[in-house]
mmCIF file of C-alpha atoms in Angstrom:
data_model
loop_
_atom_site.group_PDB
_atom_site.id
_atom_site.type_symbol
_atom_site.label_atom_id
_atom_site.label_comp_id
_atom_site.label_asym_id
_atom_site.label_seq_id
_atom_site.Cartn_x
_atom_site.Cartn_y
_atom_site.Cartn_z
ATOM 1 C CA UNK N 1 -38.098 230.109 30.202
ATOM 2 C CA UNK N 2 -40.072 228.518 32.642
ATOM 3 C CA UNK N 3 -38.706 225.897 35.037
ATOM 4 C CA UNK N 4 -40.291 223.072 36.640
ATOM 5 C CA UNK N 5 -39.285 221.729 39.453
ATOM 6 C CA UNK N 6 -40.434 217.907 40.923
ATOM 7 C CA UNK N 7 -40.625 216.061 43.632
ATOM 8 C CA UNK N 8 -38.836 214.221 44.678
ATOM 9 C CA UNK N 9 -36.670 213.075 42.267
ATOM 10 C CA UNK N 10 -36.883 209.402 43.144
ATOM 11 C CA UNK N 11 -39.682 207.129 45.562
ATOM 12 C CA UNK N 12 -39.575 203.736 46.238
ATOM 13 C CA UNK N 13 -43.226 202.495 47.019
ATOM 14 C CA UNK N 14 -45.265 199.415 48.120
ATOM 15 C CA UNK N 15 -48.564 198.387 46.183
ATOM 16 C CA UNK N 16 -51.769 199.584 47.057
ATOM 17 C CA UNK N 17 -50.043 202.697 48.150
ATOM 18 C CA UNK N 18 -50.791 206.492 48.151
ATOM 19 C CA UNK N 19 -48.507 208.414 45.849
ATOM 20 C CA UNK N 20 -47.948 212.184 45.447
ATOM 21 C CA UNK N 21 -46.063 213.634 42.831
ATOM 22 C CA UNK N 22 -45.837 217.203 42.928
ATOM 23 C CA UNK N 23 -44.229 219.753 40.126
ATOM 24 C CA UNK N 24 -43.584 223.072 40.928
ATOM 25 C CA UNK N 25 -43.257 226.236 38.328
ATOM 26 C CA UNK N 26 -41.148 228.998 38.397
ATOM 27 C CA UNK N 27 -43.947 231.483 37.492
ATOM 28 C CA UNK N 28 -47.441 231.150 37.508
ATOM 29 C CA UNK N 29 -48.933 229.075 34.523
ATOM 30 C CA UNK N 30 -52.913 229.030 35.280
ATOM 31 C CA UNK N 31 -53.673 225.556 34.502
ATOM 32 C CA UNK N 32 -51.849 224.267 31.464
ATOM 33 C CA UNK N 33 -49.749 221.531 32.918
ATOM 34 C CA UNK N 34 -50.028 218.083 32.131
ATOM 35 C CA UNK N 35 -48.718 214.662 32.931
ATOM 36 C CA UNK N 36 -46.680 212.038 30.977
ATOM 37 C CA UNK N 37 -46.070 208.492 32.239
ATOM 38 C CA UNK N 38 -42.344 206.667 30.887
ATOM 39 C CA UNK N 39 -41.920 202.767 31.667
ATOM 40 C CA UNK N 40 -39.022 201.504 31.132
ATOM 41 C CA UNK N 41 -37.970 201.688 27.463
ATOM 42 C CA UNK N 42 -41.032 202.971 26.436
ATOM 43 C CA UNK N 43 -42.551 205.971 25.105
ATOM 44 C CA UNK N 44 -44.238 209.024 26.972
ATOM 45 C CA UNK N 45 -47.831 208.067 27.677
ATOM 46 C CA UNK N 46 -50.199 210.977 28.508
ATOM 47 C CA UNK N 47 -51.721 210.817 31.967
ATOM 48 C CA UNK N 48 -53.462 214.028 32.612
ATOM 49 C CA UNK N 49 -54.171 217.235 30.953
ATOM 50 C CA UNK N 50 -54.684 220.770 31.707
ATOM 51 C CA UNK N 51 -53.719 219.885 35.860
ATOM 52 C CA UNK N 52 -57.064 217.664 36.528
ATOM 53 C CA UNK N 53 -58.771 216.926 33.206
ATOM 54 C CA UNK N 54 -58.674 212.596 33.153
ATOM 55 C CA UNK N 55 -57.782 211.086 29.965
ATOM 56 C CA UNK N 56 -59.617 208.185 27.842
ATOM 57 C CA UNK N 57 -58.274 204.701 29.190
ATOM 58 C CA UNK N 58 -56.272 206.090 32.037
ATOM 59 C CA UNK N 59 -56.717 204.116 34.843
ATOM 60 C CA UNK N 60 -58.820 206.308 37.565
ATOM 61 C CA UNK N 61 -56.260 205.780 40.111
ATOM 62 C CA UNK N 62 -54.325 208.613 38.113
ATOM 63 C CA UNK N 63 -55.139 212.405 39.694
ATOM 64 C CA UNK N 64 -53.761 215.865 39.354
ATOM 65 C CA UNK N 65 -55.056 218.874 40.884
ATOM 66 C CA UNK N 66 -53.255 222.353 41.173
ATOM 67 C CA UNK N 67 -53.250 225.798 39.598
ATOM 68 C CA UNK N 68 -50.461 228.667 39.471
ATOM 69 C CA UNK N 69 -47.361 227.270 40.639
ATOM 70 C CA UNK N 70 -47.826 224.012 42.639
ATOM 71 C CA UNK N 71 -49.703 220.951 40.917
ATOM 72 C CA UNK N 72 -49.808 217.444 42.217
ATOM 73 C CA UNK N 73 -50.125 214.033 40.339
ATOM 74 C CA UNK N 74 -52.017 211.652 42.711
ATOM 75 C CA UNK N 75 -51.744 207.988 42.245
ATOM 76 C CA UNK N 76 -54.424 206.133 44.752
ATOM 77 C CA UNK N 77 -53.701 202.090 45.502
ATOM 78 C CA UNK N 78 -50.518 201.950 43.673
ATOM 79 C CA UNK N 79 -50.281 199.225 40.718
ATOM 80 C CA UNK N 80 -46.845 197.000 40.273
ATOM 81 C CA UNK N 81 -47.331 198.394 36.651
ATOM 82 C CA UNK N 82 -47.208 201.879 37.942
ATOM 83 C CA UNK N 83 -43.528 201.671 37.942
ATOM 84 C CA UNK N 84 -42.017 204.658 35.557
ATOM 85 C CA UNK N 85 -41.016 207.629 35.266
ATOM 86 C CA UNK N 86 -43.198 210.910 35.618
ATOM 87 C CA UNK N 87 -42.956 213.923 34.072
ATOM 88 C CA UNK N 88 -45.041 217.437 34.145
ATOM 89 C CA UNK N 89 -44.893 219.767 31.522
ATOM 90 C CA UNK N 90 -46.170 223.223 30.858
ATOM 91 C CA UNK N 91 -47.818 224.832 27.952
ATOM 92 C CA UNK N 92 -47.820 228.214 29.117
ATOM 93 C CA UNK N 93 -44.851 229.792 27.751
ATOM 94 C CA UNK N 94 -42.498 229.295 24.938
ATOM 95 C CA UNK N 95 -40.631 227.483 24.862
ATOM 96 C CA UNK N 96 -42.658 224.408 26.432
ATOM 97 C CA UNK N 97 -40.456 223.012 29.276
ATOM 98 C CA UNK N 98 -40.845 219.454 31.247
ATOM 99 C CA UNK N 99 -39.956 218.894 34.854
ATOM 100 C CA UNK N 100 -36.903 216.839 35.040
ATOM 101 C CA UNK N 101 -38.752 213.248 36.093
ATOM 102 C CA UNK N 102 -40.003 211.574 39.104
ATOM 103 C CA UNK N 103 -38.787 207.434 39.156
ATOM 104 C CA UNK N 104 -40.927 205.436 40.930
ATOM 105 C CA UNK N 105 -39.441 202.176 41.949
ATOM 106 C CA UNK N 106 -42.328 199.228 43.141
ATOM 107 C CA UNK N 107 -41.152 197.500 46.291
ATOM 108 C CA UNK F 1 -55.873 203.561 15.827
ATOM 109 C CA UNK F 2 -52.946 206.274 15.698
ATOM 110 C CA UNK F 3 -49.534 205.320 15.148
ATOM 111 C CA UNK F 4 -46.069 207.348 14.723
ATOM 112 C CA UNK F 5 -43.421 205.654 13.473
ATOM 113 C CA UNK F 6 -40.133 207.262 13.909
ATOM 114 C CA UNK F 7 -37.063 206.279 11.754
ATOM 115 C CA UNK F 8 -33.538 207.420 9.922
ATOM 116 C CA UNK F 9 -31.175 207.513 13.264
ATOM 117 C CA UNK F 10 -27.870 206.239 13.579
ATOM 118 C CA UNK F 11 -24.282 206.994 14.648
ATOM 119 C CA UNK F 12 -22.977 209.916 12.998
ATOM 120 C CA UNK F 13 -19.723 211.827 13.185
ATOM 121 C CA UNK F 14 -19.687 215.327 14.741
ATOM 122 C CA UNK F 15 -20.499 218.126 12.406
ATOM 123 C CA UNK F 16 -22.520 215.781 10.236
ATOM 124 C CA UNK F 17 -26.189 215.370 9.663
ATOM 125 C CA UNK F 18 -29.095 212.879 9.729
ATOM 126 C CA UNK F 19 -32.537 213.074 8.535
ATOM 127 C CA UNK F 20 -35.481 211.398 10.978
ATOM 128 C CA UNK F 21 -38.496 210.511 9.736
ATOM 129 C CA UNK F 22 -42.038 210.294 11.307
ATOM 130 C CA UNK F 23 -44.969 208.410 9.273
ATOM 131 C CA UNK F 24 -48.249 208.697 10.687
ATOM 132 C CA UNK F 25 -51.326 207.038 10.296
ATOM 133 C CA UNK F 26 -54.795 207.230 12.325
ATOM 134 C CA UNK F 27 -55.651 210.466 12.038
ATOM 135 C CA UNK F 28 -56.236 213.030 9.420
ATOM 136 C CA UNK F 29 -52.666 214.765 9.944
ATOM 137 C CA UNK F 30 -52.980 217.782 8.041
ATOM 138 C CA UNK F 31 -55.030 218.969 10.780
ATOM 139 C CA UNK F 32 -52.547 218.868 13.834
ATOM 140 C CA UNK F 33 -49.448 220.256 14.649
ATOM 141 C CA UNK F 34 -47.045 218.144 15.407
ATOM 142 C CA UNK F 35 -43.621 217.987 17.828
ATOM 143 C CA UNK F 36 -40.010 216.570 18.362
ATOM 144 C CA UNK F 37 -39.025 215.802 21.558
ATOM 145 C CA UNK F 38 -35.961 214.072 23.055
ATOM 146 C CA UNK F 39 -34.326 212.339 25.572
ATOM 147 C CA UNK F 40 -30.737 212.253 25.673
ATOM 148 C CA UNK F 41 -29.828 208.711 27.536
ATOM 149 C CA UNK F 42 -30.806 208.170 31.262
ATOM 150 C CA UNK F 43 -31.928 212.153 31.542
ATOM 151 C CA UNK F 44 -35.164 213.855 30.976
ATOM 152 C CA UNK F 45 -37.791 215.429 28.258
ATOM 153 C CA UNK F 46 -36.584 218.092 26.182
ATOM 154 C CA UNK F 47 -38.819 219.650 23.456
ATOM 155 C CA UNK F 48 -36.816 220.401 20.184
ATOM 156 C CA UNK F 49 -39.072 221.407 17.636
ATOM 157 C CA UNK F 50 -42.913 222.238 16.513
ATOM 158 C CA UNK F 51 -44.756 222.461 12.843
ATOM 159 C CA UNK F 52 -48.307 223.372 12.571
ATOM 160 C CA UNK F 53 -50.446 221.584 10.935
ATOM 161 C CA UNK F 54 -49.904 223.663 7.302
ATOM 162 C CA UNK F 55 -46.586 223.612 7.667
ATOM 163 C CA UNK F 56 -46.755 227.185 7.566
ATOM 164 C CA UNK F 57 -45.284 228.116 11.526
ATOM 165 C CA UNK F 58 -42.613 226.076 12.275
ATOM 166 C CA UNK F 59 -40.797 226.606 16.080
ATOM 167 C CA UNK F 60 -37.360 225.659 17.577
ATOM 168 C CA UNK F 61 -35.580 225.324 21.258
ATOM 169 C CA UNK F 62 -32.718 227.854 21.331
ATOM 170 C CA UNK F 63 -30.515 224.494 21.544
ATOM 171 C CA UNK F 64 -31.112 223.857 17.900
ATOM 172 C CA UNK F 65 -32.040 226.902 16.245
ATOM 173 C CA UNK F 66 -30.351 227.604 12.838
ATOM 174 C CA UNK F 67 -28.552 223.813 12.665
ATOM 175 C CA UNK F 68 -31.924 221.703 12.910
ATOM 176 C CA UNK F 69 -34.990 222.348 10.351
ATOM 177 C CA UNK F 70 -38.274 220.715 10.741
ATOM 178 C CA UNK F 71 -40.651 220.239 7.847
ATOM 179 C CA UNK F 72 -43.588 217.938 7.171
ATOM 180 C CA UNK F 73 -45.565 216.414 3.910
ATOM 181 C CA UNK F 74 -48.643 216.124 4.396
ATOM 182 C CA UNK F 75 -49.438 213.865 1.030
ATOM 183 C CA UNK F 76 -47.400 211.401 2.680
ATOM 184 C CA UNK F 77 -48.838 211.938 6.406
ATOM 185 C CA UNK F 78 -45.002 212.141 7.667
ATOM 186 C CA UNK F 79 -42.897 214.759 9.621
ATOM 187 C CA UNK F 80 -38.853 215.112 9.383
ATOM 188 C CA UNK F 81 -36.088 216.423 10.978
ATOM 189 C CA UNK F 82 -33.085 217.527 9.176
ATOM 190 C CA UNK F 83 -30.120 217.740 11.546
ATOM 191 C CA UNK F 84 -27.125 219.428 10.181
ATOM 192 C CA UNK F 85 -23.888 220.667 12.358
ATOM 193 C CA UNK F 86 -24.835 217.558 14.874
ATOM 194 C CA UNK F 87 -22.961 217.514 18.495
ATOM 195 C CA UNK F 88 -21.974 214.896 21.111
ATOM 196 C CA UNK F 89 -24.675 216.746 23.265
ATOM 197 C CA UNK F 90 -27.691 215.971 20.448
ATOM 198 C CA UNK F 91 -27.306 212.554 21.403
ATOM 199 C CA UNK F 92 -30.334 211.360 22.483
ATOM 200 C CA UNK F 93 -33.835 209.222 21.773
ATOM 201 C CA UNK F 94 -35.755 211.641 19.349
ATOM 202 C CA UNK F 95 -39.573 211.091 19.431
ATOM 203 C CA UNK F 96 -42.011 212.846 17.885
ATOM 204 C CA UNK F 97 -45.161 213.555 18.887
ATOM 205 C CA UNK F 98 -48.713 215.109 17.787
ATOM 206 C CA UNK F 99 -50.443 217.671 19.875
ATOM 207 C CA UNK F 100 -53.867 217.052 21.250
ATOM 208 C CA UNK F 101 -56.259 219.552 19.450
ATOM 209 C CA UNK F 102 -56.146 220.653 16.295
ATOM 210 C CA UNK F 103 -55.231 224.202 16.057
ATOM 211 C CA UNK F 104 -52.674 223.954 19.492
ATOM 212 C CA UNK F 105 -48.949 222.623 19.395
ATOM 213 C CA UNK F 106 -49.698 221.475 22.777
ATOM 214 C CA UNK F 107 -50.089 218.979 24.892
ATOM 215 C CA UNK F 108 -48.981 215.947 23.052
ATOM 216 C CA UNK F 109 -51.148 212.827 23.019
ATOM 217 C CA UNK F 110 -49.599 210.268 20.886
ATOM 218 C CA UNK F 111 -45.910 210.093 20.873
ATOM 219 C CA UNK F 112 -43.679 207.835 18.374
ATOM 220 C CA UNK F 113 -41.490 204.926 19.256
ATOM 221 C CA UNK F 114 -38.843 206.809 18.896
ATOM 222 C CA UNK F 115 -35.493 206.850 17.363
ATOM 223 C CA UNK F 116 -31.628 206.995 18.683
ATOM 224 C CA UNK F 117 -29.375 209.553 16.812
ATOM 225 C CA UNK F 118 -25.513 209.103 18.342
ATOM 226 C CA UNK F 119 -23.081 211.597 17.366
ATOM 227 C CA UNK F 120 -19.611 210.565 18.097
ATOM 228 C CA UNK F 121 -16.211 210.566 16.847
#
């Protein structure tokens, strides 16, 4: 099973901010990792796909970038309402595994 | 607009079982697989289960292979999860969740509300 490994596991930011995220696999996975954003007591929203493809209505502020092992979600001029949880996840392999969360926390 | 709508958890006893619903609407669901994922309280994403979109391939985490059985209808557009044998350590948020292109399981796009399942004595 493949393992994915984030950091860091917690990052308290100020708006307008530069975040990185980055998730790290334990084997190579070409490019089939994508991002999920988690407010509080929501549900997973998707954020990226495939490691750089942009989805439909996501803010552009929202980046990844990364191939192999190491990708890296990139949030430019952070947002109050940025504040959530982040999680990568990989398609690669069965089974499909998730990183174990990033928190952000919006001083 | 799609929507998931997630339902049938509850508190059960160990060793007993609970049925969880999904009814979806938005998209022609016969054509995508579809997933269900949880969260067990204050921790991360866990996938649990996959269907395609026939019903014909059906997949499980090792965690719930041969207690949890996932099926779909897809004359009434909705997705279940029949959990038998349940254990303190199912406890979690159970969402599920359709994948992005018809023809993949993965990545997931839309994800249900979601719905608690407690197991506890």
């Amino acid at each position: 099973e493949i393992v994915l490994t984030q950091s860091p596991d917690f990052q308290s930011v100020t708006p307008k901010e530069k975040v990185t995220i980055t998730c790290r696999a334990s084997q190579s996975i070409g490019s089939s990792l994508h991002w999920y954003q988690q407010k509080p007591d929501q549900s997973p929203k998707f954020l990226i796909k495939y490691a750089s493809q942009s989805i439909s209505g996501v803010p552009s502020r929202f980046s990844g970038s990364g191939s192999g092992t190491d990708f890296t979600l990139t949030i430019n001029s952070l947002e109050a309402e940025d504040a959530a949880a982040y999680y990568c996840h990989q398609s690669s392999s069965f089974p499909v595994s998730f990183g174990q969360g990033t928190r952000l926390e919006i001083k | 607009e799609v929507q998931l709508l997630g339902s049938g958890g509850g508190l059960v006893q160990p060793g007993g079982s609970l049925r969880l619903s999904c009814a979806a609407s938005g998209f022609t669901f016969s054509s995508y697989a579809m997933s269900w994922v949880r969260q067990a309280p204050g921790k991360g994403l866990e996938w649990v289960s996959g269907i395609s979109g026939s019903g014909d391939s059906t997949y499980y985490a090792d965690s719930v292979k041969g207690r949890f059985t996932i099926s779909r209808d897809n004359s009434k557009n909705t997705l279940y999860l029949q959990m038998n044998s349940l254990r303190v350590e199912d406890t979690a948020v159970y969402y599920c969740a359709k994948a992005l292109h018809s023809g993949t399981f993965y990545p997931f796009d839309y994800w249900g509300q979601g719905t608690l399942v407690t197991v506890s004595s």
